[in-house]
Coordinates of C-alpha atoms in Angstrom, one line a residue:
M1 CA 0.0 0.0 0.0
R2 CA 1.0 3.7 -0.1
N3 CA 4.3 4.2 1.7
P4 CA 5.0 7.0 4.3
P5 CA 7.9 9.4 3.5
F6 CA 10.9 7.2 3.1
L7 CA 13.2 9.1 5.5
R8 CA 10.7 9.6 8.3
S9 CA 11.1 7.6 11.5
L10 CA 8.0 5.7 12.8
L11 CA 7.5 5.7 16.5
G12 CA 5.7 3.2 18.7
M13 CA 5.3 1.5 22.0
L14 CA 5.3 -2.2 21.5
V15 CA 7.8 -4.8 20.4
L16 CA 7.1 -8.5 19.9
S17 CA 9.8 -11.1 19.7
C18 CA 9.6 -13.4 16.6
G19 CA 11.4 -16.2 18.4
Q20 CA 9.7 -19.5 18.8
A21 CA 8.3 -18.7 22.2
I22 CA 5.2 -20.9 21.9
A23 CA 5.3 -24.7 21.6
A24 CA 2.7 -25.5 18.9
P25 CA 2.2 -27.8 16.0
A26 CA 4.4 -27.1 13.0
P27 CA 2.9 -28.8 10.0
Y28 CA 4.5 -26.5 7.4
S29 CA 8.1 -26.6 6.3
T30 CA 8.4 -22.8 6.1
L31 CA 6.4 -19.7 5.4
L32 CA 6.8 -17.7 2.2
V33 CA 5.3 -14.3 1.8
F34 CA 4.4 -12.2 -1.3
G35 CA 2.8 -8.9 -1.2
D36 CA 3.1 -5.2 -0.4
S37 CA 3.8 -3.0 2.6
L38 CA 1.1 -4.8 4.7
S39 CA 3.5 -7.8 5.0
D40 CA 6.9 -6.3 4.2
A41 CA 9.4 -7.7 6.7
G42 CA 12.0 -4.9 6.2
Q43 CA 13.2 -4.8 2.6
F44 CA 14.1 -1.1 2.8
P45 CA 17.1 0.3 4.8
D46 CA 16.2 2.1 8.1
L47 CA 18.2 5.2 7.7
T48 CA 18.0 6.0 11.4
G49 CA 20.3 3.0 11.9
Q50 CA 18.1 1.5 14.6
S51 CA 17.3 -1.6 12.7
N52 CA 18.4 -3.6 9.6
G53 CA 15.2 -2.9 7.8
M54 CA 12.3 -0.6 7.8
R55 CA 8.8 -1.9 8.3
F56 CA 5.4 -0.2 7.7
T57 CA 4.1 -0.3 11.3
N58 CA 4.9 1.5 14.6
R59 CA 8.2 1.4 16.4
D60 CA 8.5 0.6 20.1
A61 CA 10.1 2.8 22.7
N62 CA 13.5 1.4 21.8
G63 CA 13.2 2.3 18.1
N64 CA 12.5 -1.3 17.0
Y65 CA 9.7 -1.9 14.4
A66 CA 6.8 -4.0 15.5
P67 CA 6.4 -7.2 13.4
V68 CA 3.9 -7.5 10.6
S69 CA 1.3 -10.2 10.6
P70 CA 3.2 -13.0 8.7
M71 CA 6.2 -12.6 11.0
I72 CA 3.9 -13.1 14.0
L73 CA 2.1 -16.0 12.3
G74 CA 5.4 -17.6 11.3
S75 CA 6.7 -17.4 14.9
R76 CA 3.5 -19.2 16.1
L77 CA 4.0 -21.9 13.5
G78 CA 7.6 -22.5 14.7
I79 CA 9.3 -21.0 11.7
A80 CA 12.9 -20.0 12.3
P81 CA 13.2 -16.1 12.7
A82 CA 15.8 -15.9 9.9
E83 CA 13.3 -17.5 7.4
L84 CA 10.8 -14.8 8.3
G85 CA 13.1 -12.0 7.1
P86 CA 13.1 -10.1 3.8
S87 CA 14.1 -11.8 0.6
T88 CA 15.8 -8.9 -1.2
S89 CA 17.2 -6.6 1.4
A90 CA 20.2 -4.5 0.3
V91 CA 21.3 -4.2 3.9
N92 CA 21.4 -8.0 4.5
A93 CA 23.3 -8.5 1.2
A94 CA 25.9 -5.9 2.3
L95 CA 26.3 -7.4 5.8
G96 CA 26.5 -11.0 4.4
L97 CA 23.3 -12.0 6.1
P98 CA 21.1 -14.7 4.5
D99 CA 18.0 -13.8 2.7
G100 CA 14.6 -14.7 4.2
N101 CA 11.4 -16.0 2.6
N102 CA 9.4 -12.8 2.8
W103 CA 9.2 -11.4 -0.8
A104 CA 6.7 -8.6 0.0
V105 CA 7.9 -5.1 -0.8
G106 CA 6.3 -1.9 0.2
G107 CA 4.8 -0.1 -2.8
Y108 CA 4.2 -3.2 -4.9
R109 CA 1.2 -3.4 -7.1
T110 CA -0.4 -6.7 -8.0
D111 CA 1.6 -7.0 -11.3
Q112 CA 4.9 -6.5 -9.3
I113 CA 3.8 -9.1 -6.8
L114 CA 3.4 -11.6 -9.6
D115 CA 6.8 -10.6 -11.0
S116 CA 8.4 -11.3 -7.6
I117 CA 7.2 -14.9 -8.1
T118 CA 7.8 -15.6 -11.8
D119 CA 10.3 -13.0 -12.9
T120 CA 12.4 -10.6 -10.8
S121 CA 12.2 -9.2 -7.3
D122 CA 13.0 -5.5 -7.5
V123 CA 13.5 -3.3 -4.5
A124 CA 13.6 0.4 -5.3
I125 CA 12.7 3.5 -3.4
P126 CA 8.9 3.6 -3.7
P127 CA 6.8 6.4 -5.3
G128 CA 6.2 9.5 -3.3
N129 CA 9.6 9.4 -1.6
P130 CA 12.9 11.3 -2.3
G131 CA 14.8 9.3 -4.9
A132 CA 11.8 7.4 -6.0
G133 CA 12.7 4.6 -8.4
L134 CA 16.3 4.4 -7.3
P135 CA 17.1 0.6 -7.4
L136 CA 18.5 -0.9 -4.2
R137 CA 18.7 -4.5 -5.1
N138 CA 17.1 -7.2 -7.3
R139 CA 17.2 -10.9 -7.6
P140 CA 15.4 -13.7 -9.5
G141 CA 11.9 -14.3 -8.4
Y142 CA 10.9 -17.2 -6.3
L143 CA 9.9 -19.4 -9.3
A144 CA 12.1 -17.8 -11.9
N145 CA 14.3 -19.9 -14.2
G146 CA 12.1 -23.0 -13.7
A147 CA 12.4 -23.2 -9.9
L148 CA 9.8 -25.3 -8.1
A149 CA 7.7 -24.4 -5.1
D150 CA 8.0 -26.2 -1.8
P151 CA 4.8 -28.3 -1.6
N152 CA 5.0 -28.5 2.2
A153 CA 5.3 -24.7 2.8
L154 CA 2.6 -22.2 3.6
Y155 CA 2.3 -19.3 1.2
Y156 CA 1.0 -16.0 2.3
I157 CA -0.2 -13.3 -0.1
T158 CA -1.4 -9.7 0.4
G159 CA -1.9 -7.0 -2.2
G160 CA -4.1 -4.7 -4.2
G161 CA -4.0 -1.5 -2.2
N162 CA -1.2 0.1 -4.3
D163 CA -3.2 -0.5 -7.5
F164 CA -5.7 2.0 -6.1
L165 CA -3.2 4.4 -4.5
Q166 CA -1.0 4.6 -7.6
G167 CA -3.9 5.4 -9.9
Q168 CA -4.3 2.0 -11.5
V169 CA -7.9 1.5 -10.3
N170 CA -10.5 4.1 -11.3
S171 CA -13.5 2.0 -12.2
P172 CA -15.2 -1.3 -11.3
A173 CA -13.6 -2.9 -14.3
D174 CA -10.1 -1.8 -13.1
A175 CA -10.9 -3.2 -9.6
A176 CA -11.9 -6.5 -11.0
A177 CA -8.8 -6.7 -13.1
A178 CA -6.6 -6.0 -10.1
G179 CA -8.3 -8.7 -8.1
A180 CA -7.7 -11.1 -10.9
R181 CA -4.0 -10.1 -11.0
L182 CA -3.6 -10.9 -7.3
A183 CA -5.3 -14.3 -7.9
A184 CA -2.8 -14.9 -10.7
S185 CA 0.0 -14.9 -8.1
A186 CA -1.7 -17.7 -6.3
Q187 CA -2.2 -19.5 -9.6
A188 CA 1.5 -19.2 -10.4
L189 CA 2.4 -20.6 -7.0
Q190 CA 0.0 -23.5 -7.5
Q191 CA 1.4 -24.3 -11.0
G192 CA 4.9 -24.3 -9.4
G193 CA 3.9 -26.9 -6.9
A194 CA 2.5 -25.0 -3.9
R195 CA -0.4 -26.6 -2.1
Y196 CA -1.3 -24.3 0.9
I197 CA -1.8 -20.6 0.0
M198 CA -3.3 -18.0 2.3
V199 CA -4.6 -14.9 0.7
W200 CA -5.9 -11.6 2.2
L201 CA -9.0 -10.0 1.0
L202 CA -8.3 -6.3 0.5
P203 CA -9.3 -4.2 3.5
D204 CA -12.0 -1.6 2.9
L205 CA -9.9 1.4 1.7
G206 CA -12.8 3.7 2.5
L207 CA -12.3 2.9 6.2
T208 CA -8.7 4.1 6.5
P209 CA -7.5 7.5 7.8
N210 CA -6.5 8.3 4.2
Y211 CA -10.1 8.3 2.9
S212 CA -12.4 8.2 5.9
G213 CA -14.7 11.2 5.9
S214 CA -13.6 12.3 2.5
P215 CA -15.7 12.5 -0.7
L216 CA -13.9 9.4 -2.0
Q217 CA -14.8 7.1 1.0
G218 CA -18.0 5.6 -0.5
A219 CA -16.4 5.0 -3.9
L220 CA -13.3 3.4 -2.5
S221 CA -15.4 1.1 -0.2
Q222 CA -17.4 0.1 -3.3
L223 CA -14.3 -0.6 -5.4
S224 CA -12.7 -2.5 -2.6
G225 CA -15.7 -4.8 -2.6
V226 CA -15.5 -5.3 -6.4
F227 CA -11.8 -6.1 -6.1
N228 CA -12.6 -8.8 -3.5
Q229 CA -15.5 -10.3 -5.5
S230 CA -13.1 -10.8 -8.4
L231 CA -10.4 -12.1 -6.2
V232 CA -12.6 -14.6 -4.4
S233 CA -14.1 -15.8 -7.7
Q234 CA -10.7 -16.4 -9.3
L235 CA -9.3 -18.1 -6.2
S236 CA -12.2 -20.6 -6.1
Q237 CA -11.0 -21.9 -9.5
I238 CA -7.4 -22.7 -8.4
D239 CA -6.6 -26.3 -7.7
A240 CA -4.9 -25.8 -4.4
E241 CA -5.8 -25.4 -0.8
I242 CA -6.6 -21.6 -1.0
I243 CA -7.3 -20.2 2.5
P244 CA -8.9 -16.7 2.2
L245 CA -8.7 -14.3 5.0
N246 CA -11.7 -12.1 5.4
V247 CA -9.6 -9.2 6.7
P248 CA -12.2 -6.5 5.9
G249 CA -14.8 -8.4 7.9
L250 CA -12.5 -8.8 10.8
L251 CA -11.6 -5.1 10.8
Q252 CA -15.3 -4.1 10.6
E253 CA -15.9 -6.2 13.7
A254 CA -13.0 -4.5 15.5
L255 CA -14.5 -1.1 14.6
A256 CA -18.0 -2.2 15.8
E257 CA -16.8 -3.4 19.2
P258 CA -13.3 -1.9 19.7
A259 CA -13.2 -2.7 23.5
Q260 CA -13.5 -6.4 22.7
F261 CA -10.2 -6.2 20.8
G262 CA -8.4 -4.0 23.3
L263 CA -8.8 -0.9 21.2
A264 CA -10.0 2.5 22.4
A265 CA -13.7 2.6 22.3
D266 CA -13.9 6.4 22.8
Q267 CA -11.6 7.3 19.9
N268 CA -12.0 7.8 16.1
L269 CA -10.1 4.7 15.0
V270 CA -10.5 5.3 11.2
G271 CA -10.1 9.1 11.3
T272 CA -6.9 9.2 13.4
C273 CA -3.6 7.3 13.5
Y274 CA -0.7 6.7 15.8
S275 CA 2.3 8.4 14.0
G276 CA 0.6 11.4 12.5
N277 CA 2.1 10.5 9.2
S278 CA -0.2 11.7 6.4
C279 CA -3.2 11.6 8.8
V280 CA -4.5 13.2 12.0
E281 CA -2.5 12.0 15.0
N282 CA -4.7 10.6 17.8
P283 CA -4.7 13.2 20.6
L284 CA -4.8 10.7 23.4
Y285 CA -2.7 7.7 22.2
G286 CA -0.7 9.2 19.3
A287 CA 3.1 9.1 19.3
N288 CA 3.5 12.7 20.5
S289 CA 0.6 12.6 23.0
A290 CA 1.1 12.4 26.8
T291 CA 0.0 8.7 26.8
P292 CA 1.3 7.2 23.5
D293 CA 0.0 3.6 23.0
P294 CA -0.3 2.1 19.5
T295 CA -2.1 -1.0 21.0
K296 CA -5.2 1.3 21.5
L297 CA -5.3 2.3 17.8
L298 CA -5.9 0.5 14.6
F299 CA -3.8 2.5 12.2
N300 CA -0.2 3.6 12.5
D301 CA -0.5 6.1 9.6
A302 CA -2.9 6.8 6.7
V303 CA -3.2 3.2 5.6
H304 CA -1.0 0.8 7.6
P305 CA -2.1 -1.0 10.8
T306 CA -0.4 -0.7 14.2
I307 CA 0.9 -3.7 15.9
A308 CA -2.7 -4.1 17.3
G309 CA -4.1 -4.5 13.8
Q310 CA -1.2 -6.8 12.7
Q311 CA -1.7 -9.0 15.8
L312 CA -5.4 -9.3 15.1
I313 CA -4.8 -10.5 11.6
A314 CA -2.1 -12.9 12.6
D315 CA -4.3 -14.4 15.3
Y316 CA -7.1 -14.7 12.8
A317 CA -4.9 -16.6 10.3
Y318 CA -3.6 -18.9 13.1
S319 CA -7.2 -19.6 14.3
I320 CA -8.0 -21.0 10.8
L321 CA -4.8 -23.0 10.5
S322 CA -5.1 -24.5 14.0
A323 CA -8.8 -25.4 13.7
P324 CA -8.2 -28.8 12.0
W325 CA -5.6 -29.7 14.6
E326 CA -8.4 -29.7 17.2
L327 CA -11.4 -30.7 15.1
T328 CA -9.8 -33.9 13.8
L329 CA -9.7 -35.0 17.5
L330 CA -13.5 -35.3 17.5
P331 CA -13.4 -38.8 15.9
E332 CA -10.7 -39.8 18.3
M333 CA -12.9 -38.9 21.2
A334 CA -15.5 -41.4 19.8
H335 CA -12.9 -44.1 19.2
S336 CA -11.6 -43.7 22.8
T337 CA -15.2 -44.2 24.0
V338 CA -15.6 -47.4 22.0
R339 CA -12.3 -48.7 23.3
A340 CA -13.4 -47.9 26.9
H341 CA -16.6 -49.8 26.3
Q342 CA -14.8 -52.8 24.9
D343 CA -12.4 -52.8 27.9
E344 CA -15.4 -52.9 30.2
L345 CA -16.8 -55.9 28.4
R346 CA -13.5 -57.8 28.4
N347 CA -13.1 -57.2 32.1
Q348 CA -16.7 -58.3 32.7
W349 CA -15.9 -61.5 30.8
Q350 CA -13.4 -62.4 33.5
N351 CA -16.2 -63.1 35.9
P352 CA -17.0 -66.8 36.5
W353 CA -19.7 -68.1 34.1
Q354 CA -23.1 -68.6 35.5
A355 CA -24.8 -72.1 35.3
V356 CA -26.2 -73.3 32.1
G357 CA -29.7 -71.8 31.5
Q358 CA -29.1 -68.9 33.9
W359 CA -28.7 -65.2 33.4
Q360 CA -26.0 -62.9 34.7
A361 CA -26.8 -59.2 35.0
I362 CA -24.2 -56.5 35.2
L363 CA -24.2 -52.9 36.4
A364 CA -20.9 -51.0 36.0
T365 CA -19.7 -47.4 36.3
G366 CA -16.3 -45.9 35.5
A367 CA -14.2 -43.0 34.6
Q368 CA -11.6 -42.4 31.9
D369 CA -8.7 -40.0 31.2
L370 CA -7.5 -39.2 27.8
D371 CA -4.2 -37.4 26.9
F372 CA -3.1 -36.4 23.4
D373 CA 0.4 -35.1 23.1
S374 CA 1.1 -32.3 20.5
Q375 CA 1.9 -33.5 17.0
D376 CA 3.2 -31.6 13.9
S377 CA -0.4 -31.3 12.8
A378 CA -2.5 -31.8 15.9
S379 CA -2.9 -29.9 19.2
S380 CA -2.3 -31.4 22.6
A381 CA -5.5 -32.2 24.5
D382 CA -6.7 -33.6 27.8
G383 CA -10.0 -35.3 28.3
R384 CA -12.0 -37.0 31.0
G385 CA -15.1 -39.0 30.9
Y386 CA -17.6 -41.0 32.9
N387 CA -19.8 -44.0 32.0
L388 CA -22.6 -46.2 33.1
T389 CA -23.0 -49.7 31.6
L390 CA -26.0 -52.1 32.0
G391 CA -26.1 -55.5 30.5
G392 CA -26.6 -59.2 30.9
S393 CA -25.6 -62.6 29.5
Y394 CA -27.3 -65.9 29.1
R395 CA -25.4 -69.2 29.2
L396 CA -26.7 -71.5 26.4
D397 CA -24.6 -74.6 27.2
E398 CA -21.2 -75.7 28.4
A399 CA -19.4 -73.9 25.6
W400 CA -21.4 -70.8 24.8
R401 CA -22.6 -67.6 26.5
I402 CA -24.3 -64.7 24.7
G403 CA -25.2 -61.3 26.0
L404 CA -26.3 -57.7 25.5
A405 CA -24.8 -54.5 27.0
A406 CA -25.7 -50.8 26.8
G407 CA -23.4 -47.9 27.8
V408 CA -23.8 -44.2 28.3
Y409 CA -20.6 -42.2 28.1
Q410 CA -20.0 -38.5 28.8
Q411 CA -16.7 -37.1 27.7
K412 CA -15.1 -33.7 27.7
L413 CA -11.9 -32.7 25.8
E414 CA -9.9 -29.5 26.3
A415 CA -7.6 -28.9 23.3
G416 CA -5.2 -26.3 22.0
E417 CA -3.5 -23.3 23.4
E418 CA -6.7 -21.6 24.6
D419 CA -8.4 -24.8 26.0
S420 CA -11.1 -25.2 23.4
D421 CA -14.0 -27.2 25.0
Y422 CA -15.5 -30.2 23.1
K423 CA -18.1 -32.4 24.7
L424 CA -19.4 -35.8 23.6
D425 CA -22.3 -38.0 24.8
S426 CA -22.2 -41.5 23.4
Y427 CA -24.9 -44.1 23.5
L428 CA -23.6 -47.6 22.7
A429 CA -25.3 -50.9 22.4
T430 CA -23.4 -54.2 22.1
V431 CA -24.2 -57.9 21.4
F432 CA -21.5 -60.4 22.3
A433 CA -20.8 -64.1 22.4
Q434 CA -18.2 -66.1 24.3
Y435 CA -17.0 -69.6 23.6
R436 CA -14.8 -72.0 25.6
L437 CA -14.1 -75.7 25.0
N438 CA -11.3 -77.6 26.7
R439 CA -8.5 -75.1 26.6
W440 CA -9.6 -73.0 23.7
W441 CA -11.6 -69.9 24.1
A442 CA -12.9 -67.0 22.0
D443 CA -15.0 -63.9 22.4
A444 CA -16.5 -61.4 20.0
A445 CA -18.7 -58.3 20.2
L446 CA -20.5 -56.1 17.8
T447 CA -21.2 -52.5 18.9
A448 CA -23.2 -49.7 17.4
G449 CA -23.7 -46.2 18.8
H450 CA -25.0 -42.7 18.4
L451 CA -22.7 -39.8 19.0
D452 CA -24.0 -36.4 20.3
Y453 CA -21.5 -33.6 20.1
G454 CA -23.8 -31.2 22.0
N455 CA -21.3 -28.5 22.8
L456 CA -18.3 -27.7 20.5
E457 CA -16.6 -24.5 21.6
R458 CA -13.5 -23.7 19.6
T459 CA -11.5 -21.0 21.5
F460 CA -8.6 -19.0 20.1
A461 CA -6.6 -15.8 20.8
L462 CA -7.8 -12.7 19.0
G463 CA -5.7 -9.7 20.0
V464 CA -5.7 -9.1 23.7
N465 CA -8.7 -11.3 24.3
T466 CA -10.0 -14.7 23.2
R467 CA -13.0 -15.6 21.0
A468 CA -15.1 -18.7 21.0
E469 CA -17.0 -20.1 18.0
K470 CA -19.6 -22.6 19.0
G471 CA -21.5 -25.4 17.2
D472 CA -22.9 -28.9 17.6
T473 CA -23.3 -32.0 15.6
D474 CA -24.0 -35.7 15.7
G475 CA -22.3 -38.9 14.6
E476 CA -22.4 -42.6 14.6
T477 CA -20.1 -45.5 15.2
W478 CA -19.9 -49.2 14.9
A479 CA -17.2 -51.6 15.9
V480 CA -16.3 -55.3 15.9
T481 CA -13.8 -56.9 18.2
G482 CA -12.7 -60.5 18.7
R483 CA -10.1 -62.6 20.4
L484 CA -9.0 -66.2 20.1
G485 CA -6.9 -67.8 22.9
F486 CA -5.6 -71.0 24.3
N487 CA -5.3 -71.7 28.0
L488 CA -1.9 -73.2 28.8
V489 CA -3.0 -74.7 32.1
P490 CA -6.1 -76.8 33.0
D491 CA -9.3 -75.1 34.1
T492 CA -9.0 -76.7 37.5
S493 CA -5.7 -74.8 38.3
A494 CA -5.8 -71.8 40.7
W495 CA -4.0 -69.8 38.0
Q496 CA -4.6 -69.4 34.3
L497 CA -2.4 -68.2 31.5
S498 CA -3.6 -67.7 27.9
P499 CA -1.9 -66.2 24.9
F500 CA -4.3 -64.8 22.3
V501 CA -4.6 -63.0 19.1
S502 CA -7.1 -60.2 18.5
A503 CA -8.7 -58.3 15.7
D504 CA -10.6 -55.0 15.9
Y505 CA -12.5 -52.9 13.4
A506 CA -14.1 -49.6 14.3
R507 CA -15.6 -46.8 12.1
V508 CA -16.6 -43.4 13.3
K509 CA -18.4 -40.8 11.3
V510 CA -18.8 -37.2 12.6
D511 CA -21.4 -35.2 10.7
G512 CA -20.3 -31.8 9.3
Y513 CA -21.5 -28.7 11.0
E514 CA -21.2 -24.9 10.9
E515 CA -20.4 -22.7 13.7
R516 CA -23.3 -20.6 14.8
S517 CA -22.1 -17.0 14.5
D518 CA -21.9 -14.9 11.3
R519 CA -18.5 -13.4 12.2
S520 CA -15.4 -13.5 10.1
T521 CA -13.9 -16.2 12.2
A522 CA -16.8 -18.7 11.9
L523 CA -16.0 -21.9 10.0
V524 CA -17.9 -24.7 8.4
F525 CA -16.6 -28.3 8.6
D526 CA -17.5 -31.2 6.3
D527 CA -18.2 -34.8 7.5
Q528 CA -15.3 -36.7 9.0
E529 CA -14.8 -40.4 8.9
R530 CA -12.1 -42.3 10.7
T531 CA -11.7 -46.1 10.5
S532 CA -9.5 -48.2 12.7
R533 CA -8.3 -51.7 11.8
R534 CA -6.0 -53.4 14.3
L535 CA -4.4 -56.8 14.8
G536 CA -2.8 -57.7 18.1
I537 CA -1.3 -60.4 20.2
G538 CA -1.5 -60.6 24.0
L539 CA -1.4 -62.6 27.2
L540 CA -4.3 -63.0 29.6
G541 CA -3.8 -64.4 33.1
S542 CA -5.5 -64.8 36.4
V543 CA -4.9 -66.2 39.9
D544 CA -7.1 -67.1 42.7
V545 CA -5.7 -65.4 45.8
A546 CA -8.5 -66.7 48.0
R547 CA -11.5 -69.0 47.5
T548 CA -13.7 -66.1 46.6
T549 CA -11.2 -63.6 45.2
R550 CA -9.4 -63.6 41.9
V551 CA -6.8 -61.2 40.4
F552 CA -6.7 -61.0 36.6
A553 CA -4.5 -59.1 34.2
E554 CA -4.2 -58.7 30.4
V555 CA -1.5 -57.1 28.2
A556 CA -1.5 -56.8 24.4
R557 CA 0.3 -55.2 21.6
E558 CA -1.7 -54.0 18.7
H559 CA -0.8 -52.6 15.2
E560 CA -3.0 -50.0 13.6
F561 CA -3.3 -50.3 9.8
E562 CA -5.3 -47.1 9.3
D563 CA -2.6 -44.6 10.3
D564 CA -2.8 -42.0 7.6
R565 CA -2.9 -38.4 8.7
Q566 CA -6.5 -37.1 8.9
D567 CA -7.8 -34.3 6.7
I568 CA -10.8 -32.1 7.1
D569 CA -12.6 -30.1 4.4
M570 CA -13.7 -26.7 5.6
H571 CA -14.4 -23.1 4.6
L572 CA -15.1 -19.7 6.1
K573 CA -18.9 -19.4 6.8
G574 CA -19.0 -16.1 4.9
L575 CA -17.0 -17.5 1.9
S576 CA -18.9 -20.7 1.1
E577 CA -17.4 -21.1 -2.4
N578 CA -13.8 -21.1 -1.2
D579 CA -13.4 -24.4 0.5
F580 CA -10.0 -26.0 1.4
T581 CA -8.6 -29.1 3.0
L582 CA -6.1 -29.0 5.9
T583 CA -4.4 -31.8 7.8
G584 CA -4.8 -32.8 11.4
Y585 CA -4.3 -35.7 13.8
T586 CA -2.3 -38.7 12.8
P587 CA -3.3 -42.0 14.4
Q588 CA -0.4 -44.0 15.8
S589 CA 0.8 -47.3 14.2
N590 CA 1.3 -49.3 17.3
L591 CA -0.4 -49.4 20.7
T592 CA 0.1 -51.2 23.9
R593 CA -2.8 -51.9 26.2
A594 CA -3.0 -53.5 29.6
S595 CA -5.5 -54.1 32.4
L596 CA -5.4 -55.2 36.0
G597 CA -8.5 -56.2 37.9
L598 CA -9.9 -57.8 41.1
S599 CA -13.1 -59.9 41.3
H600 CA -14.6 -60.8 44.6
E601 CA -17.6 -63.0 45.3
L602 CA -19.7 -61.3 47.9
T603 CA -22.2 -64.1 48.2
P604 CA -22.8 -67.1 45.8
G605 CA -23.7 -65.6 42.4
V606 CA -22.9 -62.0 43.3
H607 CA -19.6 -60.6 42.3
L608 CA -18.0 -57.2 42.8
R609 CA -15.2 -56.3 40.4
G610 CA -12.8 -53.4 40.0
N611 CA -10.2 -52.8 37.3
Y612 CA -7.8 -50.4 35.8
N613 CA -7.2 -50.1 32.1
W614 CA -4.3 -48.4 30.3
R615 CA -3.5 -47.8 26.6
K616 CA -0.4 -46.1 25.3
S617 CA 1.0 -45.1 21.9
D618 CA 3.6 -42.5 21.1
D619 CA 1.2 -39.5 21.3
L620 CA -1.9 -41.0 23.1
T621 CA -2.4 -42.2 26.6
Q622 CA -5.8 -43.5 27.7
Q623 CA -6.6 -44.7 31.3
G624 CA -9.7 -45.8 33.0
I625 CA -11.1 -47.3 36.2
N626 CA -14.3 -49.3 36.5
L627 CA -16.4 -50.7 39.3
A628 CA -19.0 -53.4 38.5
L629 CA -21.5 -55.6 40.2
S630 CA -22.8 -58.8 38.7
L631 CA -25.7 -61.0 39.7
D632 CA -26.5 -64.6 38.6
F633 CA -30.1 -65.6 38.4

């Protein structure tokens, strides 16, 4: 966008470190940025000598420039600080410092942004400044000379404002053409091999200090909308994961409720600025006021955001990227419920069989704990749950017992940096059969269930506060489990030891849903399906420690065959035609499970049982305790 006088210092109050201060998933190999001054990381020399490169936002009290949004976003994604620096800095070249991956240059129009990708990155003193046009440095563009894009990187594009400010846009047709040119940059990246491309929609130029209150405000707002309509339409046709950022919608929300974003509610946020450069300096929080504070203001100068605005946009971008890291855990919640239900059944099967022709009823309750460690593309999460199980079995003959069981499970999962809150109520029904003849034994169970995700609250940072987007959905599950074992000792022995093999299949479907609000941050998620296919080997043992008391234990090692990283299709609620697919949780290939229990006969035919269950893979730990009472009749 339009640049302030090139030799003028920018003052501010806040500095943010771009080091990797936050431990978070890091699914992208790096972050590459293309655009204009809204995302320029410091291509131009800072002639005050206080920093290596000048940026188009406020300085802090020590003279350091606040970071722009892609620098903040890259830091949160775990990208090394050197990679977030400018690509074509003359200062870095003179000092022998490596070039970064930020190709954005203050003053660039949409045609120059495209050139920085496919042709040449030119850094020259921008228009409106002494020495305008004087070349400082150039180098081949990112994809020049047949170079290929990194398919695992995240690409970040801003642009369009300078087409207006430099007189290239004077009609709706001009605005539409400029929007198409910015989309062409995303297209060029896709053709070079890029997969994940994040693109700003152009902020409403009428709502900037440069035009607010002027005769041009209405026309600039209208043309900004035409630009965005063209941009969005063109982006929807690109065969890549194009992630649009509804920046104008976000900034309008900040202006409507400034206090919610930490901004001054009693100040004219679009008619004043922080620095006083080409606009009216805010009398209360401006750089030369008695209480300077850029975090209270939206604009640093006539068109560029303060650190507060840059932080809002970075948080907004991160909230979209991080959503699948949490939402792909919803099927895992259901899988953990099914596993807990199956554990309860297996433990119940350790009770002595009732007589032929008799029933055995069971009442059980329990609690579970679930812990997901952070992955490259999934958030850490902690869950807890409770259950009630009712059931019964009937003994057909000496070799067979069949039964039914129903379970109600309540589960809560807190995920991500801001403790998003996801709740699941599961209603499971199971039919099972057991077989034993001589030393051979087998069991199998078929489970079906309804999943009620009644409260899904995705919470994320947005400026100085947090925001929650809420929704709800349903789902379904069914599963089959079976074991075949051989008892190494006679049934008459006080202790038993049986190796076994196991097979498990489970399928979970979570219906798609949309978050309830109409805000810029609200998302819509498509259906998710996650299938588990496991084979295992294990050892089951028990010992009678007294005439009426038995201790039993089981340990098994299972291999998961469905261990591909999970994807989720999604889009911004306000941009329904621009859907994209992002990656999330990766199931683990191998899992170890174990259980330890105690069964005590209170009176003939009445057994009290307690047990502890444990499952562990590289990134998942599931634990549970159960207490059950069974009655033969």
